[in-house]
């Protein structure tokens, strides 16, 4: 699909934009409010994210306002999804009591890399 904008600007089908936000959500930095990364011309996003959460807590990843992953424990993943908007947040039942630092920098979840693509690769 080729996007044509109001003033004649088009997005080529092979357009790809890579960003490395190194964003973190944890107990001390408004864990339930995520930054939003959006590229409305994109049809596909490759997401590299990490999580490290305790019992009763979870890390959540949203694409186009829909929950696509909910993780517990510790891990990292690179995944490709259809969409154009990404958010991540941490949900806790401990009300911010735990303040541990781990290998990801802050106990919680994080987005390390995003690749927005104008055309689906699958």
Short mmCIF file of C-alpha atoms in Angstrom, two decimals:
data_model
loop_
_atom_site.label_atom_id
_atom_site.label_comp_id
_atom_site.label_asym_id
_atom_site.label_seq_id
_atom_site.Cartn_x
_atom_site.Cartn_y
_atom_site.Cartn_z
CA UNK A 1 0.00 0.00 0.00
CA UNK A 2 1.29 3.50 -0.83
CA UNK A 3 0.24 6.33 1.45
CA UNK A 4 -0.45 9.66 -0.26
CA UNK A 5 -0.75 12.61 2.10
CA UNK A 6 -2.61 15.89 1.70
CA UNK A 7 0.28 17.77 0.09
CA UNK A 8 1.33 14.98 -2.27
CA UNK A 9 3.88 13.36 0.07
CA UNK A 10 3.99 9.59 -0.46
CA UNK A 11 5.44 6.80 1.65
CA UNK A 12 7.30 4.21 -0.44
CA UNK A 13 6.36 0.57 0.12
CA UNK A 14 9.91 -0.32 1.21
CA UNK A 15 10.09 2.40 3.88
CA UNK A 16 11.52 1.23 7.19
CA UNK A 17 12.27 3.28 10.30
CA UNK A 18 14.36 1.92 13.17
CA UNK A 19 14.42 3.58 16.58
CA UNK A 20 16.08 2.52 19.83
CA UNK A 21 14.23 4.27 22.64
CA UNK A 22 15.71 2.22 25.54
CA UNK A 23 12.55 3.14 27.45
CA UNK A 24 11.84 1.64 30.91
CA UNK A 25 8.74 1.35 33.06
CA UNK A 26 9.23 0.44 36.70
CA UNK A 27 8.00 1.00 40.23
CA UNK A 28 9.39 4.52 40.46
CA UNK A 29 8.56 6.07 37.09
CA UNK A 30 4.80 5.94 36.47
CA UNK A 31 4.82 2.30 35.48
CA UNK A 32 1.19 2.28 34.36
CA UNK A 33 1.65 5.13 31.87
CA UNK A 34 3.49 4.26 28.71
CA UNK A 35 5.02 6.47 26.12
CA UNK A 36 3.39 5.89 22.73
CA UNK A 37 5.40 5.23 19.58
CA UNK A 38 3.35 5.68 16.44
CA UNK A 39 3.99 5.67 12.72
CA UNK A 40 0.58 5.61 11.09
CA UNK A 41 2.06 4.76 7.70
CA UNK A 42 3.42 1.47 9.11
CA UNK A 43 1.71 -1.87 8.61
CA UNK A 44 4.18 -3.94 10.64
CA UNK A 45 6.37 -3.42 13.71
CA UNK A 46 9.31 -5.48 14.94
CA UNK A 47 9.54 -5.01 18.72
CA UNK A 48 12.41 -5.94 21.04
CA UNK A 49 11.30 -5.75 24.66
CA UNK A 50 12.30 -7.03 28.11
CA UNK A 51 10.58 -7.59 31.43
CA UNK A 52 11.50 -8.42 35.01
CA UNK A 53 8.55 -8.51 37.37
CA UNK A 54 7.78 -10.11 40.71
CA UNK A 55 4.92 -12.35 41.86
CA UNK A 56 1.55 -10.74 41.24
CA UNK A 57 3.01 -8.29 38.71
CA UNK A 58 3.08 -8.42 34.92
CA UNK A 59 4.50 -6.59 31.95
CA UNK A 60 2.06 -5.81 29.15
CA UNK A 61 2.66 -4.93 25.51
CA UNK A 62 -0.04 -3.21 23.43
CA UNK A 63 -0.21 -2.75 19.66
CA UNK A 64 -2.94 -0.53 18.21
CA UNK A 65 -4.52 -0.35 21.70
CA UNK A 66 -4.88 -4.15 21.93
CA UNK A 67 -3.05 -6.31 24.46
CA UNK A 68 -0.74 -8.63 22.49
CA UNK A 69 1.52 -9.94 25.29
CA UNK A 70 1.26 -10.24 29.07
CA UNK A 71 4.39 -11.62 30.74
CA UNK A 72 5.50 -12.56 34.24
CA UNK A 73 8.92 -13.43 35.61
CA UNK A 74 12.03 -12.39 33.69
CA UNK A 75 12.62 -12.50 29.95
CA UNK A 76 13.17 -10.79 26.66
CA UNK A 77 11.63 -11.22 23.24
CA UNK A 78 11.78 -9.92 19.69
CA UNK A 79 8.50 -10.21 17.85
CA UNK A 80 6.91 -8.93 14.65
CA UNK A 81 3.29 -7.79 14.73
CA UNK A 82 0.88 -6.05 12.37
CA UNK A 83 0.15 -2.50 13.48
CA UNK A 84 1.40 1.05 13.73
CA UNK A 85 1.17 2.07 17.43
CA UNK A 86 3.12 0.53 20.37
CA UNK A 87 2.77 0.92 24.15
CA UNK A 88 4.12 -1.07 27.10
CA UNK A 89 3.39 -0.88 30.80
CA UNK A 90 3.90 -2.71 34.05
CA UNK A 91 0.95 -3.69 36.22
CA UNK A 92 1.52 -4.44 39.90
CA UNK A 93 -0.39 -5.52 42.97
CA UNK A 94 2.43 -4.40 45.28
CA UNK A 95 1.61 -0.70 45.04
CA UNK A 96 5.16 0.35 44.28
CA UNK A 97 6.82 -1.15 47.36
CA UNK A 98 9.55 -3.04 45.53
CA UNK A 99 12.43 -0.93 44.20
CA UNK A 100 14.90 -3.55 43.01
CA UNK A 101 17.37 -2.83 40.23
CA UNK A 102 18.07 -5.67 37.81
CA UNK A 103 19.99 -6.31 34.60
CA UNK A 104 17.47 -4.24 32.64
CA UNK A 105 18.17 -1.12 34.69
CA UNK A 106 14.87 -0.90 36.54
CA UNK A 107 12.60 -3.63 37.82
CA UNK A 108 9.70 -3.56 35.35
CA UNK A 109 9.56 -3.68 31.55
CA UNK A 110 11.32 -1.94 28.71
CA UNK A 111 11.30 -1.30 24.98
CA UNK A 112 14.78 -1.47 23.45
CA UNK A 113 14.17 -1.41 19.72
CA UNK A 114 11.33 -0.73 17.27
CA UNK A 115 11.36 -1.20 13.51
CA UNK A 116 8.36 0.25 11.68
CA UNK A 117 7.77 -1.09 8.15
CA UNK A 118 5.39 0.25 5.50
CA UNK A 119 4.81 -3.22 4.04
CA UNK A 120 4.27 -6.55 5.79
CA UNK A 121 7.20 -8.94 5.39
CA UNK A 122 5.23 -12.14 6.03
#
